[in-house]
Amino acid sequence: MGKKKIKRIAVLTSGGDAPGMNAAIRAVTRTAIHEKISVFGVRQGYAGLISGDFIPLGPRDVGGIIHQGGTLLRSARCPEFKTEAGRNKAFEALQAHQIDAAIIIGGNGSQIGAYALSQLGFPVVGIASTIDNDLVGSEITIGVDTAMNIVLEAIDRLKTTAASHKRAFLVEVMGRDCGYLALVSGISGGAEVIAIPEVPCHPEDIAAELKAAYERGKSHGIGVIAEGAKFKAVDIAAYFREHHERIGFELRVTSLGHVQRGGAPGVFDRFLATRFGVAAVEALVHGEKNVLVGLLKGKISKTPLSEVITAKKPLDTDLLKMAHILSR
Ligand code: ADP
Ligand code: F6P
């Protein structure tokens, strides 16, 4: 029994956008066309799959986007796709357009959706893309590096104003369930304290670290707080509003928000997204399906979606100890 030749594929971006998604769309489109496969872009993630919002993509349609942030195809969170009825509609739309396989560029939730589509008998290949870096099957995902550089620039800038006023700043960064962004950018930015969802941290712990830094004579204190940490930056600040002597420094909060997801991807994300896009099409050409294209041990890897969606990515929480030592 020979493998079915893929003639038409769909590509979509889903969930939180990530810098580099466009580079992945470009690589998918041009590689597929090189392989004589027609490409259809699906607008607004799974919502476009359900409504049948498909556009043909040619090499020129993906020109001039490699350096752009966001996603040409737009993205969405689509609750309807979580229902069986929604997924059946999507399946019918794919069949109506005679699509043989779909490439799903997105994070954890999006890959759960991809797996659910594969369970209807529709071949899919996922591409690991989220600034959260919470996907099993890829040690790094598209967008993380650019987002961390944005966080780092913000920390560097905040340090100069903090030092001028002998203040501490709590910098809130993204990361719903995963502290990777906070941990790596906190260490690289020389933060005095880092709070992540994986390790419970009380406001008193943060105050103690900042107070110790104050007493060591530091002119500034930086606390990097993941949005998913047990206590949010604003709550910690409110807790100490009346008692800033317990911190030493005067306290301010900066929430970086969506600025972390915007703007042009750096070289790392453009190259990673390009390699992932090429690998996803090649996987389909070679008859592989229902896998996530990612990076493991520095090499392009393919992990069954069934494994990706059932495990939680471990975070090296020992890095917190390292951050503590280095901030002395
Ligand atoms: P991300 O992919 O960035 O983690 P979300 O978690 O919001 O973003 O997921 C993106 C989309 O993936 C959701 O809006 C939904 O359409 C789809 N999705 C998420 N979880 C499921 C699920 N359990 N079943 C089917 N589709 C899902
Ligand atoms: O999943 C990526 C992410 O940026 C998370 O870090 C954050 O919690 C969430 O998306 C924000 O979602 P929205 O863009 O819908 O506000």
Short mmCIF file of C-alpha atoms and ligand atoms in Angstrom, two decimals:
data_model
loop_
_atom_site.label_atom_id
_atom_site.label_comp_id
_atom_site.label_asym_id
_atom_site.label_seq_id
_atom_site.Cartn_x
_atom_site.Cartn_y
_atom_site.Cartn_z
CA MET A 1 0.00 0.00 0.00
CA GLY A 2 1.74 3.22 -1.13
CA LYS A 3 1.42 6.51 0.73
CA LYS A 4 -1.20 8.96 -0.58
CA LYS A 5 0.37 11.75 -2.63
CA ILE A 6 -0.28 15.15 -1.06
CA LYS A 7 -1.55 17.62 -3.67
CA ARG A 8 -3.18 20.39 -1.64
CA ILE A 9 -2.35 21.57 1.87
CA ALA A 10 -3.79 24.17 4.23
CA VAL A 11 -1.72 26.25 6.64
CA LEU A 12 -2.99 28.26 9.59
CA THR A 13 -1.75 30.16 12.62
CA SER A 14 -3.64 29.72 15.90
CA GLY A 15 -3.59 30.96 19.50
CA GLY A 16 -1.29 33.77 20.63
CA ASP A 17 0.69 35.17 17.71
CA ALA A 18 4.46 34.87 17.93
CA PRO A 19 7.22 36.74 16.07
CA GLY A 20 8.40 34.39 13.32
CA MET A 21 5.00 32.97 12.36
CA ASN A 22 5.22 34.80 9.02
CA ALA A 23 8.63 33.31 8.30
CA ALA A 24 7.07 29.87 8.89
CA ILE A 25 4.13 30.60 6.54
CA ARG A 26 6.59 31.75 3.87
CA ALA A 27 8.75 28.64 4.25
CA VAL A 28 5.72 26.31 4.16
CA THR A 29 4.33 28.01 1.05
CA ARG A 30 7.52 28.12 -0.98
CA THR A 31 8.66 24.62 -0.02
CA ALA A 32 5.25 23.16 -0.88
CA ILE A 33 5.19 24.92 -4.24
CA HIS A 34 8.68 23.59 -4.92
CA GLU A 35 7.20 20.14 -4.26
CA LYS A 36 4.30 20.89 -6.66
CA ILE A 37 1.78 21.06 -3.82
CA SER A 38 -0.90 23.79 -3.86
CA VAL A 39 -1.14 25.85 -0.67
CA PHE A 40 -4.20 27.42 0.94
CA GLY A 41 -3.88 29.85 3.83
CA VAL A 42 -6.68 29.65 6.39
CA ARG A 43 -7.50 32.98 7.98
CA GLN A 44 -7.98 33.39 11.74
CA GLY A 45 -6.91 29.96 12.86
CA TYR A 46 -9.54 27.36 13.61
CA ALA A 47 -12.31 29.96 13.17
CA GLY A 48 -11.39 30.22 9.48
CA LEU A 49 -11.25 26.46 9.22
CA ILE A 50 -14.84 26.27 10.47
CA SER A 51 -16.13 29.10 8.25
CA GLY A 52 -14.12 27.96 5.21
CA ASP A 53 -12.05 31.17 4.97
CA PHE A 54 -9.36 29.77 2.67
CA ILE A 55 -7.09 31.80 0.36
CA PRO A 56 -4.70 30.39 -2.22
CA LEU A 57 -1.08 31.24 -1.44
CA GLY A 58 1.62 31.61 -4.08
CA PRO A 59 5.28 32.53 -3.75
CA ARG A 60 4.54 36.26 -4.25
CA ASP A 61 1.77 36.28 -1.61
CA VAL A 62 4.36 35.46 1.02
CA GLY A 63 6.95 37.94 -0.27
CA GLY A 64 8.12 40.73 2.04
CA ILE A 65 6.83 39.10 5.24
CA ILE A 66 9.89 37.31 6.66
CA HIS A 67 10.79 40.35 8.76
CA GLN A 68 7.26 41.15 9.91
CA GLY A 69 5.88 40.31 13.34
CA GLY A 70 2.33 39.02 13.83
CA THR A 71 0.80 36.75 11.23
CA LEU A 72 -0.32 37.48 7.70
CA LEU A 73 -3.05 34.87 8.13
CA ARG A 74 -4.19 36.39 11.44
CA SER A 75 -4.80 34.27 14.49
CA ALA A 76 -7.69 33.57 16.84
CA ARG A 77 -8.79 31.72 19.89
CA CYS A 78 -11.77 29.68 18.75
CA PRO A 79 -13.92 28.08 21.46
CA GLU A 80 -16.16 26.47 18.80
CA PHE A 81 -13.27 24.25 17.69
CA LYS A 82 -13.26 22.70 21.15
CA THR A 83 -16.68 21.22 20.37
CA GLU A 84 -17.24 18.12 18.26
CA ALA A 85 -19.72 20.01 16.09
CA GLY A 86 -17.14 22.76 15.41
CA ARG A 87 -14.45 20.26 14.46
CA ASN A 88 -16.86 18.38 12.17
CA LYS A 89 -17.61 21.65 10.35
CA ALA A 90 -13.87 22.26 9.96
CA PHE A 91 -13.39 18.74 8.61
CA GLU A 92 -16.18 19.29 6.07
CA ALA A 93 -14.66 22.61 4.94
CA LEU A 94 -11.29 20.90 4.42
CA GLN A 95 -12.93 18.17 2.37
CA ALA A 96 -14.93 20.70 0.34
CA HIS A 97 -11.63 22.39 -0.60
CA GLN A 98 -10.07 18.98 -1.37
CA ILE A 99 -7.29 19.61 1.13
CA ASP A 100 -5.12 16.55 1.84
CA ALA A 101 -3.35 17.76 4.99
CA ALA A 102 -3.02 20.80 7.27
CA ILE A 103 -0.04 22.49 8.90
CA ILE A 104 -0.93 24.06 12.24
CA ILE A 105 1.42 26.78 13.50
CA GLY A 106 0.77 27.49 17.18
CA GLY A 107 1.23 26.72 20.84
CA ASN A 108 -0.02 24.12 23.27
CA GLY A 109 -3.77 24.69 22.83
CA SER A 110 -3.42 24.84 19.05
CA GLN A 111 -1.59 21.50 19.00
CA ILE A 112 -4.34 19.95 21.14
CA GLY A 113 -6.72 21.18 18.42
CA ALA A 114 -4.44 19.69 15.73
CA TYR A 115 -4.49 16.33 17.51
CA ALA A 116 -8.29 16.47 17.75
CA LEU A 117 -8.46 17.07 13.99
CA SER A 118 -6.15 14.13 13.36
CA GLN A 119 -8.55 11.96 15.38
CA LEU A 120 -11.17 12.59 12.65
CA GLY A 121 -8.76 10.94 10.22
CA PHE A 122 -7.37 14.18 8.82
CA PRO A 123 -3.55 14.31 8.49
CA VAL A 124 -1.89 17.23 10.28
CA VAL A 125 1.60 18.45 11.09
CA GLY A 126 2.15 20.96 13.89
CA ILE A 127 4.80 23.66 14.07
CA ALA A 128 5.88 24.69 17.59
CA SER A 129 5.18 28.40 17.89
CA THR A 130 4.45 30.32 21.08
CA ILE A 131 6.32 32.84 23.19
CA ASP A 132 5.46 30.73 26.26
CA ASN A 133 7.87 27.89 25.30
CA ASP A 134 5.56 25.41 27.00
CA LEU A 135 5.41 22.78 24.26
CA VAL A 136 6.69 19.28 24.84
CA GLY A 137 8.54 18.20 21.67
CA SER A 138 10.56 21.38 21.24
CA GLU A 139 13.19 22.79 23.55
CA ILE A 140 12.54 26.19 22.03
CA THR A 141 9.52 27.48 20.11
CA ILE A 142 9.10 30.20 17.50
CA GLY A 143 8.90 33.66 19.07
CA VAL A 144 10.51 32.99 22.46
CA ASP A 145 13.90 34.43 21.59
CA THR A 146 12.47 37.67 20.20
CA ALA A 147 10.12 38.05 23.18
CA MET A 148 12.98 37.50 25.63
CA ASN A 149 15.05 40.17 23.91
CA ILE A 150 12.16 42.60 24.33
CA VAL A 151 11.94 41.74 28.04
CA LEU A 152 15.69 42.17 28.35
CA GLU A 153 15.67 45.58 26.73
CA ALA A 154 12.90 46.65 29.12
CA ILE A 155 14.85 45.40 32.16
CA ASP A 156 18.01 47.18 31.00
CA ARG A 157 16.06 50.42 30.57
CA LEU A 158 14.23 50.06 33.88
CA LYS A 159 17.53 49.55 35.71
CA THR A 160 18.77 53.01 34.76
CA THR A 161 15.65 54.81 35.98
CA ALA A 162 15.44 52.54 39.04
CA ALA A 163 19.05 53.30 40.00
CA SER A 164 18.51 57.04 39.56
CA HIS A 165 15.75 56.97 42.19
CA LYS A 166 16.95 54.04 44.30
CA ARG A 167 13.80 52.13 43.44
CA ALA A 168 12.76 48.54 42.90
CA PHE A 169 10.67 47.54 39.90
CA LEU A 170 8.46 44.51 39.59
CA VAL A 171 8.43 43.64 35.90
CA GLU A 172 5.47 41.49 34.92
CA VAL A 173 6.14 39.26 31.93
CA MET A 174 3.95 36.81 30.00
CA GLY A 175 3.76 33.11 30.70
CA ARG A 176 0.37 31.78 31.74
CA ASP A 177 1.52 28.43 33.08
CA CYS A 178 5.19 28.40 32.18
CA GLY A 179 7.98 30.47 33.76
CA TYR A 180 10.54 30.06 30.96
CA LEU A 181 10.28 33.63 29.68
CA ALA A 182 10.55 35.06 33.21
CA LEU A 183 13.37 32.76 34.27
CA VAL A 184 15.67 33.14 31.29
CA SER A 185 15.12 36.86 30.79
CA GLY A 186 15.37 37.43 34.57
CA ILE A 187 18.73 35.65 34.76
CA SER A 188 20.01 37.37 31.63
CA GLY A 189 18.83 40.75 32.91
CA GLY A 190 20.43 40.24 36.34
CA ALA A 191 17.15 40.33 38.28
CA GLU A 192 17.32 40.28 42.08
CA VAL A 193 14.27 38.00 42.32
CA ILE A 194 12.19 35.94 39.89
CA ALA A 195 8.71 34.51 40.49
CA ILE A 196 7.35 31.77 38.22
CA PRO A 197 4.17 29.67 38.19
CA GLU A 198 6.06 26.40 38.80
CA VAL A 199 7.47 27.45 42.20
CA PRO A 200 5.15 29.07 44.77
CA CYS A 201 6.57 32.38 45.95
CA HIS A 202 4.98 34.61 48.62
CA PRO A 203 5.17 38.44 48.56
CA GLU A 204 7.22 38.19 51.78
CA ASP A 205 9.87 36.15 49.90
CA ILE A 206 10.10 38.83 47.24
CA ALA A 207 10.31 41.58 49.87
CA ALA A 208 13.09 39.69 51.67
CA GLU A 209 15.16 39.41 48.46
CA LEU A 210 14.69 43.08 47.61
CA LYS A 211 15.46 44.18 51.17
CA ALA A 212 18.64 42.08 51.16
CA ALA A 213 19.69 43.73 47.88
CA TYR A 214 18.99 47.16 49.41
CA GLU A 215 21.06 46.35 52.47
CA ARG A 216 23.92 45.12 50.28
CA GLY A 217 24.00 48.66 48.90
CA LYS A 218 22.41 48.04 45.51
CA SER A 219 21.03 51.15 43.86
CA HIS A 220 18.15 49.27 42.24
CA GLY A 221 16.15 46.09 42.62
CA ILE A 222 14.52 44.17 39.78
CA GLY A 223 11.89 41.50 40.35
CA VAL A 224 10.71 39.60 37.28
CA ILE A 225 7.24 38.20 37.92
CA ALA A 226 5.56 35.80 35.48
CA GLU A 227 1.90 36.69 34.94
CA GLY A 228 0.98 33.15 36.00
CA ALA A 229 2.91 33.28 39.29
CA LYS A 230 0.81 32.75 42.42
CA PHE A 231 0.89 36.48 43.26
CA LYS A 232 0.70 39.00 40.41
CA ALA A 233 3.06 41.98 40.37
CA VAL A 234 0.25 44.47 41.12
CA ASP A 235 -0.93 42.39 44.06
CA ILE A 236 2.59 42.22 45.49
CA ALA A 237 2.94 46.00 45.10
CA ALA A 238 -0.44 46.57 46.77
CA TYR A 239 0.60 44.29 49.62
CA PHE A 240 3.63 46.47 50.35
CA ARG A 241 2.18 49.87 49.46
CA GLU A 242 1.96 50.93 53.09
CA HIS A 243 5.15 49.19 54.17
CA HIS A 244 7.86 49.97 51.66
CA GLU A 245 10.44 50.02 54.49
CA ARG A 246 10.08 46.21 54.44
CA ILE A 247 11.50 46.27 50.93
CA GLY A 248 13.98 49.11 51.41
CA PHE A 249 13.41 50.53 47.98
CA GLU A 250 10.41 52.48 46.81
CA LEU A 251 8.43 50.10 44.62
CA ARG A 252 7.06 50.53 41.10
CA VAL A 253 5.40 48.06 38.73
CA THR A 254 5.80 47.73 34.96
CA SER A 255 3.65 45.24 33.13
CA LEU A 256 5.14 44.51 29.70
CA GLY A 257 2.01 42.86 28.28
CA HIS A 258 1.58 42.35 24.56
CA VAL A 259 4.61 44.44 23.66
CA GLN A 260 6.44 41.13 24.24
CA ARG A 261 4.62 39.51 21.31
CA GLY A 262 4.84 42.39 18.85
CA GLY A 263 7.46 43.60 16.40
CA ALA A 264 9.97 42.07 14.06
CA PRO A 265 11.39 38.61 14.76
CA GLY A 266 15.14 38.41 15.34
CA VAL A 267 17.49 36.20 13.36
CA PHE A 268 17.03 33.21 15.69
CA ASP A 269 13.24 33.13 15.25
CA ARG A 270 13.33 33.79 11.50
CA PHE A 271 15.77 30.95 10.98
CA LEU A 272 14.02 28.57 13.37
CA ALA A 273 10.61 29.29 11.78
CA THR A 274 12.07 28.82 8.31
CA ARG A 275 13.60 25.45 9.24
CA PHE A 276 10.35 24.34 10.90
CA GLY A 277 8.29 25.37 7.86
CA VAL A 278 10.51 23.45 5.45
CA ALA A 279 10.56 20.39 7.74
CA ALA A 280 6.76 20.37 8.11
CA VAL A 281 6.22 20.18 4.34
CA GLU A 282 8.97 17.59 3.91
CA ALA A 283 7.35 15.48 6.62
CA LEU A 284 4.08 15.42 4.67
CA VAL A 285 5.89 14.67 1.41
CA HIS A 286 7.52 11.68 3.11
CA GLY A 287 4.19 10.39 4.35
CA GLU A 288 4.60 11.47 7.99
CA LYS A 289 1.57 12.84 9.79
CA ASN A 290 0.20 13.81 13.19
CA VAL A 291 3.55 14.97 14.52
CA LEU A 292 4.90 18.23 15.92
CA VAL A 293 7.92 19.74 14.21
CA GLY A 294 10.24 21.13 16.87
CA LEU A 295 13.86 21.32 17.96
CA LEU A 296 15.32 18.66 20.26
CA LYS A 297 19.03 18.49 21.18
CA GLY A 298 19.58 21.27 18.66
CA LYS A 299 18.18 19.25 15.75
CA ILE A 300 14.87 19.36 13.89
CA SER A 301 12.64 16.72 15.45
CA LYS A 302 9.22 15.23 14.97
CA THR A 303 7.24 14.12 18.01
CA PRO A 304 3.85 12.39 17.82
CA LEU A 305 1.11 14.87 18.74
CA SER A 306 -0.32 12.20 21.06
CA GLU A 307 2.85 12.58 23.19
CA VAL A 308 3.00 16.36 22.87
CA ILE A 309 -0.46 16.92 24.29
CA THR A 310 -0.30 14.45 27.16
CA ALA A 311 2.89 15.58 28.88
CA LYS A 312 3.87 18.78 30.66
CA LYS A 313 7.17 20.37 29.72
CA PRO A 314 9.50 20.37 32.71
CA LEU A 315 11.26 23.62 33.60
CA ASP A 316 14.73 23.55 35.13
CA THR A 317 13.77 25.17 38.43
CA ASP A 318 17.40 24.79 39.63
CA LEU A 319 17.98 27.89 37.54
CA LEU A 320 16.18 29.85 40.28
CA LYS A 321 18.98 28.89 42.68
CA MET A 322 21.52 30.03 40.12
CA ALA A 323 19.69 33.35 39.69
CA HIS A 324 19.73 33.80 43.49
CA ILE A 325 23.51 33.23 43.73
CA LEU A 326 24.31 35.47 40.79
CA SER A 327 22.23 38.37 42.07
CA ARG A 328 24.33 38.74 45.24
P1 ADP B 1 -1.97 28.51 22.15
O1 ADP B 1 -2.02 27.62 20.96
O2 ADP B 1 -1.16 29.75 21.92
O3 ADP B 1 -1.61 27.76 23.41
P2 ADP B 1 -4.78 28.53 23.05
O4 ADP B 1 -4.53 27.69 24.24
O5 ADP B 1 -5.68 29.70 23.21
O6 ADP B 1 -3.45 29.11 22.40
O7 ADP B 1 -5.41 27.58 21.92
C1 ADP B 1 -5.65 28.07 20.63
C2 ADP B 1 -6.87 27.40 20.07
O8 ADP B 1 -6.65 25.99 19.94
C3 ADP B 1 -8.14 27.50 20.89
O9 ADP B 1 -8.79 28.75 20.77
C4 ADP B 1 -8.97 26.38 20.29
O10 ADP B 1 -9.55 26.77 19.07
C5 ADP B 1 -7.90 25.32 20.04
N1 ADP B 1 -7.91 24.39 21.16
C6 ADP B 1 -7.39 24.58 22.40
N2 ADP B 1 -7.66 23.55 23.22
C7 ADP B 1 -8.41 22.69 22.49
C8 ADP B 1 -9.06 21.44 22.77
N3 ADP B 1 -8.98 20.87 23.97
N4 ADP B 1 -9.73 20.84 21.76
C9 ADP B 1 -9.81 21.39 20.53
N5 ADP B 1 -9.25 22.59 20.22
C10 ADP B 1 -8.56 23.22 21.16
O1 F6P B 2 0.06 32.03 24.90
C1 F6P B 2 0.75 33.20 24.65
C2 F6P B 2 0.27 34.31 25.57
O2 F6P B 2 0.96 35.48 25.21
C3 F6P B 2 0.42 34.04 27.07
O3 F6P B 2 1.72 34.26 27.55
C4 F6P B 2 -0.58 35.01 27.64
O4 F6P B 2 -1.06 34.56 28.88
C5 F6P B 2 -1.70 34.98 26.62
O5 F6P B 2 -1.11 34.55 25.41
C6 F6P B 2 -2.38 36.30 26.43
O6 F6P B 2 -3.47 36.08 25.60
P1 F6P B 2 -4.27 37.23 24.84
O7 F6P B 2 -3.43 37.68 23.69
O8 F6P B 2 -5.50 36.54 24.39
O9 F6P B 2 -4.50 38.33 25.81
#
